[in-house]
Short mmCIF file of C-alpha atoms and ligand atoms in Angstrom, two decimals:
data_model
loop_
_atom_site.label_atom_id
_atom_site.label_comp_id
_atom_site.label_asym_id
_atom_site.label_seq_id
_atom_site.Cartn_x
_atom_site.Cartn_y
_atom_site.Cartn_z
CA MET A 1 224.34 41.69 117.22
CA THR A 2 227.93 42.68 117.85
CA ALA A 3 230.06 44.59 115.26
CA THR A 4 232.79 42.84 113.56
CA ILE A 5 236.19 45.32 114.56
CA ILE A 6 237.47 46.88 111.15
CA ASP A 7 241.32 46.76 112.89
CA GLY A 8 242.81 49.90 110.84
CA LYS A 9 246.10 49.32 112.23
CA ALA A 10 246.33 45.87 111.13
CA PHE A 11 245.02 47.16 107.62
CA ALA A 12 247.65 50.02 107.31
CA ALA A 13 249.75 47.82 107.88
CA LYS A 14 249.73 45.54 105.32
CA VAL A 15 249.17 48.47 103.06
CA ARG A 16 252.80 49.93 104.22
CA ALA A 17 253.87 46.18 103.03
CA GLU A 18 252.57 46.00 99.94
CA VAL A 19 254.03 49.95 99.23
CA ALA A 20 257.48 48.26 100.69
CA GLU A 21 256.90 44.90 98.21
CA HIS A 22 256.16 47.73 95.53
CA VAL A 23 259.17 50.11 96.15
CA ALA A 24 261.57 47.03 96.32
CA ARG A 25 260.16 46.09 92.80
CA LEU A 26 260.49 49.87 91.08
CA LYS A 27 264.12 49.95 93.24
CA GLU A 28 265.62 46.39 91.82
CA GLU A 29 263.81 46.80 87.72
CA ARG A 30 264.09 50.64 87.18
CA GLY A 31 266.66 51.96 89.65
CA LEU A 32 263.48 54.04 91.16
CA VAL A 33 263.76 55.66 94.86
CA PRO A 34 259.89 57.47 95.17
CA GLY A 35 260.79 59.60 97.24
CA LEU A 36 258.26 62.08 99.66
CA ALA A 37 259.41 66.09 100.58
CA VAL A 38 257.18 66.93 103.56
CA VAL A 39 257.93 70.78 104.57
CA LEU A 40 256.77 71.65 107.98
CA VAL A 41 256.60 75.44 108.90
CA GLY A 42 256.82 76.77 112.49
CA GLU A 43 257.03 74.43 116.04
CA ASN A 44 253.28 73.46 116.49
CA PRO A 45 253.73 70.82 118.33
CA ALA A 46 251.14 68.22 116.64
CA SER A 47 251.99 69.10 113.19
CA GLN A 48 255.82 67.72 114.11
CA VAL A 49 254.54 64.45 115.53
CA TYR A 50 253.12 63.81 112.76
CA VAL A 51 255.62 65.29 110.32
CA LYS A 52 258.61 62.71 112.15
CA SER A 53 255.66 59.67 112.00
CA LYS A 54 255.18 61.01 108.25
CA GLY A 55 259.28 60.39 107.56
CA LYS A 56 259.93 57.20 109.77
CA GLN A 57 257.43 55.41 107.66
CA THR A 58 258.24 56.81 104.78
CA VAL A 59 261.75 55.30 105.13
CA GLU A 60 260.78 52.76 106.43
CA VAL A 61 259.05 51.51 102.88
CA GLY A 62 262.30 51.53 101.49
CA MET A 63 261.51 55.59 100.07
CA ALA A 64 263.93 58.95 100.30
CA SER A 65 262.31 61.06 102.47
CA PHE A 66 263.36 64.71 102.55
CA GLU A 67 262.51 66.88 105.68
CA HIS A 68 262.29 70.87 105.21
CA LYS A 69 261.74 72.49 108.32
CA LEU A 70 261.19 76.13 108.23
CA ASP A 71 261.34 79.01 110.96
CA ARG A 72 257.73 80.51 111.82
CA ASP A 73 258.33 83.66 110.71
CA THR A 74 259.20 82.44 106.74
CA SER A 75 257.94 84.56 104.26
CA GLU A 76 255.49 83.51 101.74
CA ALA A 77 257.90 83.75 98.70
CA ASP A 78 260.80 81.98 100.53
CA LEU A 79 257.95 78.56 100.84
CA LEU A 80 256.61 79.52 97.01
CA ALA A 81 260.52 79.23 96.24
CA LEU A 82 260.89 75.72 98.05
CA ILE A 83 257.84 74.81 96.78
CA ASP A 84 259.26 75.29 93.55
CA ARG A 85 262.31 73.77 93.53
CA LEU A 86 260.89 70.44 94.64
CA ASN A 87 258.52 70.69 91.67
CA ALA A 88 261.62 70.68 89.90
CA ASP A 89 263.01 68.30 91.93
CA PRO A 90 263.42 64.61 89.42
CA ALA A 91 263.93 62.86 93.22
CA VAL A 92 260.86 64.02 94.69
CA HIS A 93 257.61 62.33 93.73
CA GLY A 94 255.01 63.80 96.46
CA ILE A 95 255.07 66.95 98.38
CA LEU A 96 252.61 67.32 101.28
CA VAL A 97 253.05 70.96 103.31
CA GLN A 98 251.91 70.32 106.59
CA LEU A 99 248.99 72.09 107.41
CA PRO A 100 247.60 74.06 109.26
CA LEU A 101 250.53 77.23 108.26
CA PRO A 102 250.61 80.27 110.15
CA SER A 103 248.79 83.10 110.21
CA HIS A 104 250.35 84.96 107.69
CA LEU A 105 250.62 82.23 105.22
CA ASN A 106 247.89 81.98 102.43
CA SER A 107 247.65 78.47 102.55
CA GLU A 108 245.29 78.24 99.15
CA LEU A 109 248.07 79.81 97.33
CA VAL A 110 250.80 78.02 98.84
CA ILE A 111 248.95 74.43 98.05
CA ASN A 112 248.01 75.06 94.94
CA ARG A 113 251.92 76.15 94.05
CA ILE A 114 252.32 72.40 94.27
CA ASP A 115 252.54 70.30 91.25
CA PRO A 116 249.58 68.65 91.39
CA ALA A 117 251.16 65.53 89.66
CA LYS A 118 253.15 65.82 93.74
CA ASP A 119 250.46 67.06 95.38
CA VAL A 120 250.34 63.60 97.61
CA ASP A 121 247.51 65.12 99.85
CA GLY A 122 245.72 65.61 97.61
CA PHE A 123 244.21 69.25 98.00
CA HIS A 124 245.76 71.08 94.78
CA ILE A 125 242.54 72.55 92.87
CA SER A 126 243.14 70.38 89.96
CA ASN A 127 242.90 67.28 92.00
CA VAL A 128 239.77 68.32 93.74
CA GLY A 129 237.89 69.21 90.16
CA LEU A 130 239.59 65.74 88.78
CA LEU A 131 238.12 63.51 91.46
CA GLY A 132 235.31 65.52 91.41
CA THR A 133 234.56 65.13 87.84
CA GLY A 134 235.06 60.98 87.98
CA GLN A 135 239.05 61.29 86.57
CA LYS A 136 242.00 60.20 87.71
CA SER A 137 243.85 62.48 90.24
CA MET A 138 245.40 62.20 93.88
CA VAL A 139 243.55 61.48 96.64
CA PRO A 140 243.24 62.91 100.26
CA CYS A 141 244.78 60.01 101.87
CA THR A 142 241.83 60.11 104.88
CA PRO A 143 239.04 59.78 102.52
CA LEU A 144 241.39 57.45 100.67
CA GLY A 145 241.86 54.77 103.44
CA CYS A 146 238.32 54.91 104.41
CA LEU A 147 237.60 53.98 101.19
CA MET A 148 239.95 51.14 101.51
CA MET A 149 238.32 49.86 104.37
CA LEU A 150 234.85 50.05 102.78
CA ARG A 151 235.76 48.07 100.09
CA ASP A 152 238.06 45.12 101.66
CA HIS A 153 234.92 44.77 104.18
CA HIS A 154 232.64 45.01 101.91
CA GLY A 155 233.70 44.03 98.10
CA LYS A 156 231.89 45.99 95.66
CA LEU A 157 230.17 48.94 97.35
CA ALA A 158 227.21 49.08 94.39
CA GLY A 159 223.91 50.49 95.48
CA MET A 160 224.75 50.82 98.68
CA GLU A 161 223.28 53.58 100.90
CA ALA A 162 225.85 55.91 101.94
CA VAL A 163 225.83 58.72 104.35
CA VAL A 164 229.12 60.90 105.04
CA VAL A 165 228.45 63.53 108.61
CA GLY A 166 230.64 66.01 107.56
CA ARG A 167 231.32 68.32 104.17
CA SER A 168 235.18 70.04 104.39
CA ASN A 169 237.22 69.27 101.84
CA ILE A 170 239.88 67.61 103.75
CA VAL A 171 236.90 64.42 104.31
CA GLY A 172 233.83 65.23 104.24
CA LYS A 173 233.35 66.41 100.77
CA PRO A 174 236.12 63.97 98.95
CA MET A 175 234.91 60.97 100.88
CA ALA A 176 231.09 61.39 99.40
CA GLN A 177 232.71 61.75 95.75
CA LEU A 178 234.89 58.34 96.46
CA LEU A 179 231.97 57.04 97.56
CA LEU A 180 230.03 58.19 94.67
CA GLY A 181 233.11 56.88 92.12
CA ASP A 182 231.89 53.52 93.75
CA SER A 183 228.34 54.00 92.85
CA CYS A 184 227.00 54.06 96.60
CA THR A 185 223.39 56.63 96.63
CA VAL A 186 225.54 59.53 98.91
CA THR A 187 224.07 61.94 101.33
CA ILE A 188 226.69 64.57 102.93
CA ALA A 189 224.93 65.31 105.73
CA HIS A 190 226.41 68.88 107.80
CA SER A 191 225.22 71.39 110.92
CA ARG A 192 222.27 72.26 109.71
CA THR A 193 220.91 69.37 108.56
CA LYS A 194 217.47 68.49 109.73
CA ASP A 195 216.89 65.29 111.98
CA LEU A 196 220.46 63.94 111.40
CA GLY A 197 219.67 61.07 113.51
CA GLU A 198 216.96 60.14 110.64
CA VAL A 199 219.65 60.49 108.07
CA CYS A 200 221.51 58.15 109.85
CA ARG A 201 219.40 55.73 110.48
CA ARG A 202 219.20 55.19 106.23
CA ALA A 203 222.75 54.80 105.98
CA ASP A 204 224.33 51.53 104.78
CA ILE A 205 227.54 52.93 105.49
CA LEU A 206 227.92 56.03 108.00
CA VAL A 207 230.77 57.46 107.81
CA ALA A 208 231.53 60.35 110.89
CA ALA A 209 233.95 63.40 109.87
CA VAL A 210 232.53 66.06 112.62
CA GLY A 211 235.26 66.48 114.90
CA ARG A 212 232.72 66.20 117.99
CA PRO A 213 233.37 63.41 120.89
CA GLU A 214 230.98 60.82 120.75
CA MET A 215 227.77 62.90 119.03
CA ILE A 216 226.23 59.91 116.86
CA PRO A 217 224.35 57.84 119.65
CA GLY A 218 223.96 53.89 118.66
CA ASP A 219 220.27 54.51 117.72
CA TRP A 220 221.42 56.26 114.48
CA VAL A 221 222.99 53.32 113.18
CA LYS A 222 220.92 50.94 111.20
CA PRO A 223 221.37 47.21 111.90
CA GLY A 224 223.75 45.82 110.51
CA ALA A 225 225.47 48.88 108.90
CA THR A 226 229.56 49.83 108.47
CA VAL A 227 230.52 52.81 110.33
CA ILE A 228 233.59 54.07 109.93
CA ASP A 229 234.62 57.20 112.66
CA VAL A 230 236.73 59.61 111.15
CA GLY A 231 236.93 61.40 114.15
CA ILE A 232 239.89 62.04 116.45
CA ASN A 233 238.58 63.94 119.47
CA ARG A 234 240.67 64.39 123.01
CA ILE A 235 238.46 64.60 125.51
CA GLU A 236 238.94 63.58 129.91
CA ARG A 237 237.45 60.88 131.18
CA ASP A 238 237.65 59.42 135.04
CA GLY A 239 240.23 61.97 135.16
CA LYS A 240 242.23 60.49 132.30
CA GLN A 241 242.94 62.36 128.52
CA VAL A 242 241.49 59.83 125.83
CA LEU A 243 240.77 59.74 122.33
CA VAL A 244 237.19 59.08 121.24
CA GLY A 245 235.38 59.31 118.01
CA ASP A 246 232.62 61.49 116.79
CA VAL A 247 230.31 57.83 117.11
CA ASP A 248 229.67 56.20 120.68
CA TYR A 249 231.68 53.72 119.88
CA ALA A 250 230.07 51.18 122.52
CA GLY A 251 226.40 52.01 122.13
CA ALA A 252 227.40 51.88 118.14
CA ALA A 253 229.05 48.02 117.70
CA LYS A 254 225.96 47.30 119.79
CA VAL A 255 224.17 48.03 116.49
CA ALA A 256 226.57 48.04 113.74
CA GLY A 257 227.90 44.95 111.31
CA ALA A 258 231.21 46.50 111.47
CA ILE A 259 233.05 49.53 113.14
CA THR A 260 236.35 51.59 112.83
CA PRO A 261 237.46 52.22 116.59
CA VAL A 262 238.94 55.08 118.03
CA PRO A 263 242.47 54.85 117.83
CA GLY A 264 243.38 52.04 115.54
CA GLY A 265 240.63 52.62 112.78
CA VAL A 266 240.98 55.20 110.14
CA GLY A 267 243.60 57.14 111.93
CA PRO A 268 246.90 54.76 110.96
CA MET A 269 245.62 54.61 107.27
CA THR A 270 246.02 58.07 106.35
CA ILE A 271 249.90 57.84 106.24
CA ALA A 272 250.19 54.32 104.87
CA CYS A 273 247.98 56.14 102.25
CA LEU A 274 250.46 59.05 101.59
CA LEU A 275 252.34 56.33 101.17
CA ALA A 276 250.41 55.03 99.26
CA ASN A 277 250.12 57.76 96.96
CA THR A 278 253.69 58.24 96.95
CA LEU A 279 254.22 55.38 95.10
CA THR A 280 251.30 56.34 92.60
CA ALA A 281 252.97 59.71 91.95
CA CYS A 282 256.38 57.50 91.19
CA CYS A 283 254.79 54.85 89.22
CA ARG A 284 252.81 58.15 87.14
CA ALA A 285 256.06 60.22 86.42
CA ASN A 286 257.93 57.53 85.31
CA GLY A 287 254.79 56.33 83.18
CA LEU A 288 254.52 52.91 85.04
CA PRO A 289 251.52 50.99 85.41
CA GLU A 290 249.88 52.31 88.73
CA PRO A 291 250.26 49.98 91.70
CA GLU A 292 247.05 47.57 91.83
CA GLY A 293 244.53 48.37 95.13
CA LEU A 294 245.95 50.93 96.43
CA THR A 295 244.59 53.55 94.26
CA ALA A 296 240.80 54.70 94.12
P1 NDP B 301 235.71 69.80 110.29
O1 NDP B 301 235.65 71.25 111.33
O2 NDP B 301 236.66 71.04 108.89
O3 NDP B 301 234.54 69.60 109.17
C1 NDP B 301 233.57 69.35 110.55
C2 NDP B 301 232.56 68.91 109.84
O4 NDP B 301 231.47 68.45 110.35
C3 NDP B 301 231.71 70.40 108.55
O5 NDP B 301 230.89 69.63 108.24
C4 NDP B 301 230.56 70.85 109.60
O6 NDP B 301 229.10 71.10 109.39
C5 NDP B 301 230.28 69.52 110.65
N1 NDP B 301 229.83 69.64 111.71
C6 NDP B 301 229.92 70.29 112.47
N2 NDP B 301 228.77 69.74 113.57
C7 NDP B 301 228.35 69.26 113.56
C8 NDP B 301 226.55 68.70 114.10
N3 NDP B 301 226.22 68.90 115.37
N4 NDP B 301 225.94 67.78 112.88
C9 NDP B 301 226.21 67.19 112.09
N5 NDP B 301 227.18 68.13 111.17
C10 NDP B 301 227.99 68.62 112.41
O7 NDP B 301 236.34 68.75 110.43
P2 NDP B 301 237.39 67.79 109.52
O8 NDP B 301 237.02 67.40 108.24
O9 NDP B 301 238.43 68.25 109.40
O10 NDP B 301 237.63 66.75 110.58
C11 NDP B 301 236.95 65.79 111.13
C12 NDP B 301 237.01 64.90 112.20
O11 NDP B 301 238.04 63.73 111.45
C13 NDP B 301 238.19 65.77 113.26
O12 NDP B 301 237.54 64.88 114.64
C14 NDP B 301 239.36 65.86 113.44
O13 NDP B 301 240.00 65.82 114.05
C15 NDP B 301 238.62 64.26 111.98
N6 NDP B 301 240.03 63.86 110.82
C16 NDP B 301 240.81 62.61 111.38
C17 NDP B 301 241.71 62.73 110.32
C18 NDP B 301 242.32 61.21 110.31
O14 NDP B 301 243.73 60.90 110.25
N7 NDP B 301 242.11 60.24 111.25
C19 NDP B 301 242.33 63.41 109.45
C20 NDP B 301 241.52 64.18 109.61
C21 NDP B 301 240.47 64.98 110.02
P3 NDP B 301 229.18 73.07 108.36
O15 NDP B 301 230.36 72.73 107.02
O16 NDP B 301 228.01 72.75 107.91
O17 NDP B 301 230.34 73.43 109.47
#
């Protein structure tokens, strides 16, 4: 069997086009422009690249982009004061504080200062609780992107065996909650899981969110399963720097029914879902119906 490739790049472009259509309609019919504020503290090179890309894509779908670049040694009080101003600003519907923050800043405190209704990363404790109890929330972007791809590929997910490898607050746990919300039978595996291969082989849907290059071999994949590889690992191969996932792509693609590549799978969906969340936040803030197919 050769797996169908789930093309995240193409799917993300489709999501962005849908977002852009909604945004154009909001402007025309309501005079509303969804706005996303991104706060970057310090000069972490990877964060700078992400923030630039987020700003560019925000503008491309017709939204307003507000970038706040603060010095590395910004005080917690100043950062919290900025978040308070953004919370109060009606032109800002989504607020994202780029992580990681410099070590003198308390990330939890900072994230929990964001108005939960504007927390487009879905990391605020209220949103975590709402998702965990199956209520309407802002959903973390990477797992939301995975869910959208799975729904697109399978239609209904009810009754499927899902295994999520990784239990981080950013990916693994919310991914498991979303799959549970779609009535999958969910197992969360982690570094202490016994016989991980056996657990993975049960999965109709296998989500890998570990951060270890190619640690999941093809023979851990159930024939016909759908593999979602969230991992982004930079390794050296044949003298070149390359990106690989947490799954041995070549091995898994021979067994799986469908698989996301790295790069070009989950990665592009994350920013697309950030834009979708900003649109959703704008609709909710204005008492308008949420865009269909762009939320959990
Ligand atoms: P974390 O490091 O926060 O979590 C990794 C998880 O993997 C932990 O729960 C850990 O278990 C588990 N784990 C580690 N080693 C093993 C092992 N040998 N066997 C089983 N489980 C193991 O990572 P993140 O969740 O933040 O990210 C995971 C990957 O996804 C990374 O490669 C990251 O770069 C990528 N990523 C990609 C995004 C995208 O846009 N595509 C966005 C976010 C992340 P334990 O809890 O027991 O330590």
